[in-house]
Amino acid sequence: MNLSAVITGVAGYLPPDILTNHDLEKIVDTNDEWIRSRTGIEQRHILKDKDKAASDLVVEAMRDLLAKTNTNPDEVDLVICATVTGDMVFPDTANIACDKLGIKNAFGYDLNAACSGFLFGLTTGAQFIESGRYKKVIVVGVDVMSSILDYTDRTTCIIFGDGCGAVMLEPSEDLTIGYQDAILRGDGSGRKFLRMKSGGSLSPATMETVLAREHYVYQEGKTVFKFAVKGMISAVEDLLEKNNMTIDDVDWLVPHQANKRIIDVVGRSLKIPVEKVMMNIQKYGNTTAATIPLCLWDYESQLKKGDKVVLTSFGGGFTWGAILLTWGI
Ligand code: UT7
């Protein structure tokens, strides 16, 4: 039997502490006007509780998701957690969150594709549902970027924030709804421009790497900006062409929230009206793997069954792509 993977619930969680642009003015040489005009960001949420980590954000979002979808924790089959800031290098954050929530019958794993992690995770989760093998798959995008930000580097610390978004995927025999298609791409040569220099097998942690501040996000912003614009536009155009659609057929564009200027250029180039473009970067900043599910969560009440939704992202790797969904709830 052919099955479609449908998003049957969306949830999100932001840690309670807020770091405004004015707060950042006291930490680095920056100002509210520059941050607003160059990025569109006004504030971001930050996990300040030193006893908490990414899994605690996942627990809060998944608890809400289980309640919204009337799911008993024992019914969950699989949890895929997209993140670059898991609780620790290993074990994975998905299983830590399942343990904390009392999810006993699921298996879980983390997926590292930076800002495209949620798109890659959603595609992976959809395959498990479409194959008929599993019935309840949770896909999470979570990042605690504040744990890997250099708050002396004004070019990176101002754009990122912490957050988590999660969706439930379930099978439907109605193939006109749910996950429809994707164009996903990768280019490892992009690692020059966006990476964490040390802490992996290439350059394990030493006193020297710590002193050289190599355990933080390193980004050549201008270069990444240009690749991001080009990558998201081409992924969406290719996806629409492949599905014999035009931009007029799209009800919602859900772009990765890295910089409002990137979103504006992508929207203008694709010729999609601004009111069809989801945007919440002003409230949360760039939460890496969490931006897209957090958009779906924020706009949930405006989404209608049958809406054509295009998700698109670009990020570290480089990784990028676009997914076409038909909203099913
Ligand atoms: O999500 C993962 C993928 N990441 C992205 O997509 C991020 C893409 N890149 C960007 O969003 C932007 O490149 C940034 C927001 C990171 C930087 O914005 P920009 O417009 O590219 O700024 P810039 O680096 O070209 O710097 C322009 C000027 C420089 O001053 P001079 O040399 O012109 O005098 C910087 O020193 O702005 C200065 N500057 C700042 N000034 C105040 C850079 N950062 C700041 C700051 N506050 N925070």
Coordinates of C-alpha atoms and ligand atoms in Angstrom, one line a residue:
M1 CA 0.0 0.0 0.0
N2 CA 1.3 3.5 -0.8
L3 CA 1.6 5.8 2.2
S4 CA 2.2 9.4 2.6
A5 CA 4.1 10.9 5.6
V6 CA 1.9 13.7 7.1
I7 CA 2.9 16.2 9.8
T8 CA 0.1 15.7 12.4
G9 CA 1.4 18.0 15.0
V10 CA 3.9 20.8 15.6
A11 CA 5.4 22.0 18.9
G12 CA 8.2 24.4 20.0
Y13 CA 10.1 25.5 23.0
L14 CA 12.3 28.5 23.7
P15 CA 14.3 28.8 26.9
P16 CA 12.9 31.6 29.1
D17 CA 15.9 34.0 29.1
I18 CA 16.0 36.7 26.4
L19 CA 19.1 38.5 25.2
T20 CA 18.1 41.7 23.4
N21 CA 20.3 43.7 21.1
H22 CA 20.6 46.3 23.9
D23 CA 22.0 43.5 26.1
L24 CA 24.5 42.7 23.4
E25 CA 25.6 46.3 23.3
K26 CA 27.0 45.8 26.8
I27 CA 29.0 42.7 25.8
V28 CA 30.5 43.5 22.4
D29 CA 31.1 46.6 20.2
T30 CA 27.7 46.6 18.4
N31 CA 24.4 48.5 18.5
D32 CA 20.7 47.8 18.1
E33 CA 20.5 49.8 14.9
W34 CA 23.2 47.8 13.1
I35 CA 21.8 44.4 14.2
R36 CA 18.2 45.3 13.2
S37 CA 19.2 46.8 9.8
R38 CA 21.8 44.1 8.9
T39 CA 19.9 41.0 10.2
G40 CA 16.4 41.9 11.2
I41 CA 17.0 40.4 14.7
E42 CA 15.6 42.2 17.8
Q43 CA 16.2 39.5 20.4
R44 CA 17.0 35.9 20.9
H45 CA 16.3 33.3 23.6
I46 CA 19.3 31.9 25.5
L47 CA 19.6 28.8 27.8
K48 CA 21.1 30.2 30.9
D49 CA 20.5 27.3 33.3
K50 CA 23.9 25.6 33.6
D51 CA 22.3 22.3 34.5
K52 CA 20.3 22.1 31.3
A53 CA 21.2 21.3 27.7
A54 CA 19.7 20.6 24.3
S55 CA 17.8 17.5 25.5
D56 CA 15.9 19.6 28.0
L57 CA 14.6 21.8 25.2
V58 CA 13.7 18.7 23.3
V59 CA 11.8 17.3 26.3
E60 CA 9.7 20.5 26.6
A61 CA 8.8 20.5 22.9
M62 CA 8.2 16.8 22.7
R63 CA 6.0 16.8 25.8
D64 CA 3.8 19.4 24.2
L65 CA 3.8 17.5 20.9
L66 CA 2.7 14.3 22.6
A67 CA -0.2 16.1 24.3
K68 CA -1.3 17.9 21.1
T69 CA -1.3 14.7 19.1
N70 CA -2.8 12.6 21.9
T71 CA 0.1 10.3 21.7
N72 CA 1.1 7.9 24.5
P73 CA 4.9 7.9 25.0
D74 CA 5.0 4.2 24.4
E75 CA 3.5 4.6 20.9
V76 CA 6.5 6.6 19.6
D77 CA 8.6 4.5 17.2
L78 CA 11.5 6.8 16.3
V79 CA 13.0 10.2 17.3
I80 CA 15.4 11.9 14.9
C81 CA 17.1 14.9 16.4
A82 CA 18.8 17.4 14.1
T83 CA 21.4 19.4 16.0
V84 CA 25.0 20.6 16.1
T85 CA 24.9 21.3 19.8
G86 CA 23.8 18.0 21.4
D87 CA 24.2 17.5 25.1
M88 CA 27.6 15.9 24.4
V89 CA 29.5 14.4 21.4
F90 CA 28.0 11.1 22.3
P91 CA 25.7 9.6 23.2
D92 CA 23.0 11.2 21.1
T93 CA 20.5 13.8 22.4
A94 CA 17.5 12.0 20.9
N95 CA 17.9 9.0 23.3
I96 CA 18.7 11.3 26.3
A97 CA 15.4 13.1 25.6
C98 CA 13.4 9.9 25.3
D99 CA 14.8 8.7 28.6
K100 CA 13.9 11.9 30.3
L101 CA 10.3 11.7 28.9
G102 CA 9.7 8.0 29.6
I103 CA 9.6 7.1 25.9
K104 CA 10.5 3.4 26.1
N105 CA 9.7 1.7 22.8
A106 CA 11.5 4.1 20.4
F107 CA 14.9 4.2 19.0
G108 CA 16.5 7.5 18.3
Y109 CA 19.6 9.2 16.8
D110 CA 21.0 12.6 16.0
L111 CA 21.6 14.0 12.6
N112 CA 24.2 16.7 11.9
A113 CA 23.5 18.9 8.9
A114 CA 23.7 22.3 10.7
C115 CA 21.0 24.7 9.4
S116 CA 19.6 22.0 7.0
G117 CA 19.3 19.4 9.7
F118 CA 15.6 19.7 10.0
L119 CA 15.1 19.3 6.2
F120 CA 17.4 16.3 6.1
G121 CA 15.7 14.8 9.3
L122 CA 12.2 15.3 7.9
T123 CA 13.2 13.6 4.6
T124 CA 14.7 10.7 6.6
G125 CA 11.7 10.4 8.9
A126 CA 9.3 10.5 5.9
Q127 CA 11.0 7.5 4.4
F128 CA 10.4 5.4 7.6
I129 CA 6.7 6.3 7.4
E130 CA 6.3 5.8 3.6
S131 CA 7.9 2.4 3.8
G132 CA 5.1 1.3 6.2
R133 CA 7.6 0.2 8.8
Y134 CA 6.8 2.8 11.5
K135 CA 3.7 4.7 12.5
K136 CA 4.9 7.6 14.7
V137 CA 8.1 9.3 14.0
I138 CA 9.2 12.5 15.7
V139 CA 11.6 14.9 13.9
V140 CA 13.2 17.5 16.1
G141 CA 15.4 20.5 15.2
V142 CA 17.2 21.8 18.3
D143 CA 20.2 24.0 18.9
V144 CA 21.8 25.7 21.9
M145 CA 24.0 28.0 19.8
S146 CA 24.9 30.0 22.9
S147 CA 27.0 27.1 24.0
I148 CA 29.3 27.4 21.0
L149 CA 29.3 31.2 20.4
D150 CA 32.2 33.5 21.0
Y151 CA 30.7 36.5 22.8
T152 CA 33.7 38.5 21.9
D153 CA 33.1 38.0 18.1
R154 CA 30.5 40.6 17.1
T155 CA 30.1 39.1 13.6
T156 CA 28.7 35.8 14.9
C157 CA 27.3 36.2 18.4
I158 CA 24.6 38.6 17.4
I159 CA 22.9 36.4 14.9
F160 CA 22.3 33.1 16.8
G161 CA 19.9 32.0 19.5
D162 CA 18.7 28.9 21.2
G163 CA 15.4 27.0 20.5
C164 CA 13.7 23.7 19.6
G165 CA 10.9 22.7 17.2
A166 CA 9.4 19.3 16.7
V167 CA 6.9 17.6 14.4
M168 CA 5.0 14.3 14.5
L169 CA 5.0 12.3 11.3
E170 CA 2.3 9.7 10.7
P171 CA 1.1 7.6 7.7
S172 CA -1.9 8.5 5.6
E173 CA -3.4 6.6 2.6
D174 CA -4.3 10.0 1.2
L175 CA -1.3 10.6 -1.0
T176 CA -2.5 14.2 -1.9
I177 CA -1.4 15.4 1.6
G178 CA 1.9 15.2 3.4
Y179 CA 5.5 15.1 2.3
Q180 CA 5.6 15.3 -1.5
D181 CA 9.1 15.9 -2.8
A182 CA 12.6 17.4 -2.0
I183 CA 15.7 18.7 -3.6
L184 CA 18.6 18.2 -1.1
R185 CA 22.2 19.2 -1.7
G186 CA 25.6 19.2 -0.1
D187 CA 29.1 20.6 -0.8
G188 CA 31.8 19.8 1.7
S189 CA 34.1 22.3 0.3
G190 CA 32.0 24.9 2.1
R191 CA 33.5 23.9 5.4
K192 CA 36.2 26.6 4.8
F193 CA 33.6 29.3 5.5
L194 CA 31.5 27.9 8.3
R195 CA 32.7 25.4 10.9
M196 CA 34.0 24.7 14.4
K197 CA 37.7 24.5 14.0
S198 CA 38.5 22.2 16.9
G199 CA 36.9 19.5 19.1
G200 CA 36.6 16.8 16.4
S201 CA 39.0 14.1 15.3
L202 CA 40.9 16.6 13.1
S203 CA 41.9 18.8 15.9
P204 CA 40.9 17.3 19.3
A205 CA 40.6 19.7 22.3
T206 CA 43.9 20.9 23.8
M207 CA 44.8 23.8 26.0
E208 CA 46.0 25.5 22.8
T209 CA 42.8 25.0 20.9
V210 CA 40.8 26.4 23.8
L211 CA 43.1 29.4 24.2
A212 CA 42.8 30.0 20.5
R213 CA 39.0 30.1 20.8
E214 CA 38.6 27.3 18.3
H215 CA 35.6 25.7 20.0
Y216 CA 33.2 28.4 18.8
V217 CA 31.4 29.0 15.5
Y218 CA 33.7 30.3 12.8
Q219 CA 31.9 32.0 10.0
E220 CA 32.9 34.1 7.0
G221 CA 29.5 35.8 6.9
K222 CA 29.7 37.7 3.6
T223 CA 30.6 34.5 1.7
V224 CA 28.0 32.4 3.4
F225 CA 25.4 35.0 2.7
K226 CA 26.0 34.8 -1.1
F227 CA 26.0 31.0 -1.2
A228 CA 22.8 31.0 1.0
V229 CA 20.9 33.3 -1.4
K230 CA 22.0 31.3 -4.5
G231 CA 21.4 27.9 -2.9
M232 CA 17.9 28.5 -1.5
I233 CA 16.7 30.2 -4.7
S234 CA 18.0 27.4 -7.0
A235 CA 16.7 24.6 -4.7
V236 CA 13.2 26.1 -4.6
E237 CA 13.2 26.8 -8.4
D238 CA 14.4 23.2 -9.2
L239 CA 11.8 21.7 -6.8
L240 CA 8.9 23.7 -8.4
E241 CA 10.0 22.9 -11.9
K242 CA 10.3 19.2 -11.0
N243 CA 6.8 19.2 -9.7
N244 CA 5.3 21.2 -12.6
M245 CA 4.5 24.1 -10.3
T246 CA 5.0 27.8 -10.4
I247 CA 5.6 30.1 -7.4
D248 CA 1.9 31.1 -7.6
D249 CA 1.0 27.6 -6.6
V250 CA 2.8 28.0 -3.3
D251 CA 0.8 29.1 -0.3
W252 CA 3.8 29.4 2.2
L253 CA 7.5 29.7 1.8
V254 CA 9.3 28.7 5.0
P255 CA 12.9 29.9 4.7
H256 CA 15.7 29.1 7.2
Q257 CA 15.9 32.2 9.5
A258 CA 19.6 33.2 9.2
N259 CA 19.3 36.8 8.2
K260 CA 16.2 38.9 7.2
R261 CA 18.1 40.3 4.3
I262 CA 18.7 36.8 2.9
I263 CA 15.0 36.0 3.3
D264 CA 14.0 39.2 1.6
V265 CA 16.3 38.6 -1.4
V266 CA 15.2 35.0 -1.8
G267 CA 11.5 36.1 -1.6
R268 CA 12.0 38.9 -4.1
S269 CA 13.9 36.7 -6.6
L270 CA 11.3 34.0 -6.4
K271 CA 8.6 36.7 -6.8
I272 CA 6.5 35.4 -3.8
P273 CA 4.4 38.0 -1.9
V274 CA 5.9 38.8 1.5
E275 CA 2.7 37.8 3.3
K276 CA 3.3 34.2 2.1
V277 CA 6.9 34.1 3.6
M278 CA 7.1 32.9 7.2
M279 CA 9.4 35.1 9.3
N280 CA 10.1 35.0 13.1
I281 CA 13.8 35.9 13.1
Q282 CA 13.1 39.1 14.9
K283 CA 12.1 37.2 18.0
Y284 CA 14.4 34.2 18.0
G285 CA 17.5 35.0 15.9
N286 CA 19.1 32.1 14.0
T287 CA 18.4 28.9 15.9
T288 CA 20.2 26.7 13.3
A289 CA 18.3 23.4 13.1
A290 CA 15.2 24.8 14.9
T291 CA 14.3 27.7 12.7
I292 CA 12.0 25.9 10.3
P293 CA 9.9 23.9 12.8
L294 CA 9.7 27.0 15.0
C295 CA 8.2 28.9 12.0
L296 CA 5.7 26.1 11.4
W297 CA 4.8 26.3 15.1
D298 CA 4.4 30.0 15.1
Y299 CA 2.3 30.0 11.9
E300 CA 0.3 26.8 12.8
S301 CA -3.0 28.6 13.2
Q302 CA -2.7 30.1 9.7
L303 CA -1.9 26.9 7.9
K304 CA -4.9 25.1 6.3
K305 CA -5.3 21.6 5.1
G306 CA -4.3 21.4 1.4
D307 CA -1.8 24.4 1.6
K308 CA 1.3 23.9 -0.5
V309 CA 4.2 24.6 1.8
V310 CA 7.8 24.9 0.6
L311 CA 10.6 24.7 3.2
T312 CA 14.1 25.8 2.3
S313 CA 17.4 26.1 4.1
F314 CA 21.1 26.7 3.7
G315 CA 23.8 26.2 6.2
G316 CA 27.1 24.6 7.4
G317 CA 28.5 21.9 5.3
F318 CA 27.5 23.5 3.0
T319 CA 24.1 21.8 3.1
W320 CA 21.0 23.1 1.5
G321 CA 17.7 22.2 -0.1
A322 CA 13.9 22.6 -0.3
I323 CA 11.0 20.3 0.6
L324 CA 7.5 20.4 -0.8
L325 CA 4.7 19.5 1.6
T326 CA 0.9 19.6 1.3
W327 CA -0.3 20.5 4.8
G328 CA -2.5 17.7 6.1
I329 CA -4.1 18.9 9.4
Ligands
UT7_1 O1 22.6 29.9 9.4 C1 23.9 29.5 8.9 C2 24.3 30.3 7.7 N1 24.6 31.6 8.0 C3 24.2 32.6 7.3 O2 23.4 32.5 6.4 C4 24.7 34.0 7.7 C5 25.1 34.8 6.5 N2 25.8 36.0 6.8 C6 25.2 37.1 7.4 O3 24.1 37.0 7.8 C7 26.0 38.4 7.5 O4 27.2 38.3 6.7 C8 26.4 38.8 8.9 C9 25.2 39.3 9.7 C10 27.1 37.7 9.6 C11 27.3 40.0 8.8 O5 26.7 41.1 8.1 P1 27.4 41.8 6.9 O6 26.4 42.8 6.4 O7 27.9 40.8 5.9 O8 28.5 42.6 7.6 P2 30.1 42.5 7.3 O9 30.7 41.3 7.9 O10 30.3 42.8 5.8 O11 30.6 43.8 8.0 C12 30.2 45.2 7.6 C13 30.7 46.1 8.6 C14 32.2 45.9 8.9 O12 32.8 47.2 9.2 P3 33.7 47.9 8.1 O13 34.8 47.0 7.8 O14 32.8 48.2 6.9 O15 34.1 49.2 8.8 C15 32.1 45.1 10.2 O16 33.2 45.3 11.0 O17 30.0 46.0 9.8 C16 30.9 45.7 10.9 N3 30.2 44.8 11.8 C17 29.5 45.2 12.8 N4 29.2 46.5 13.3 C18 28.4 46.5 14.4 C19 30.2 43.5 11.7 N5 29.5 43.0 12.7 C20 29.0 44.1 13.4 C21 28.2 44.2 14.6 N6 27.9 45.4 15.0 N7 27.7 43.1 15.2

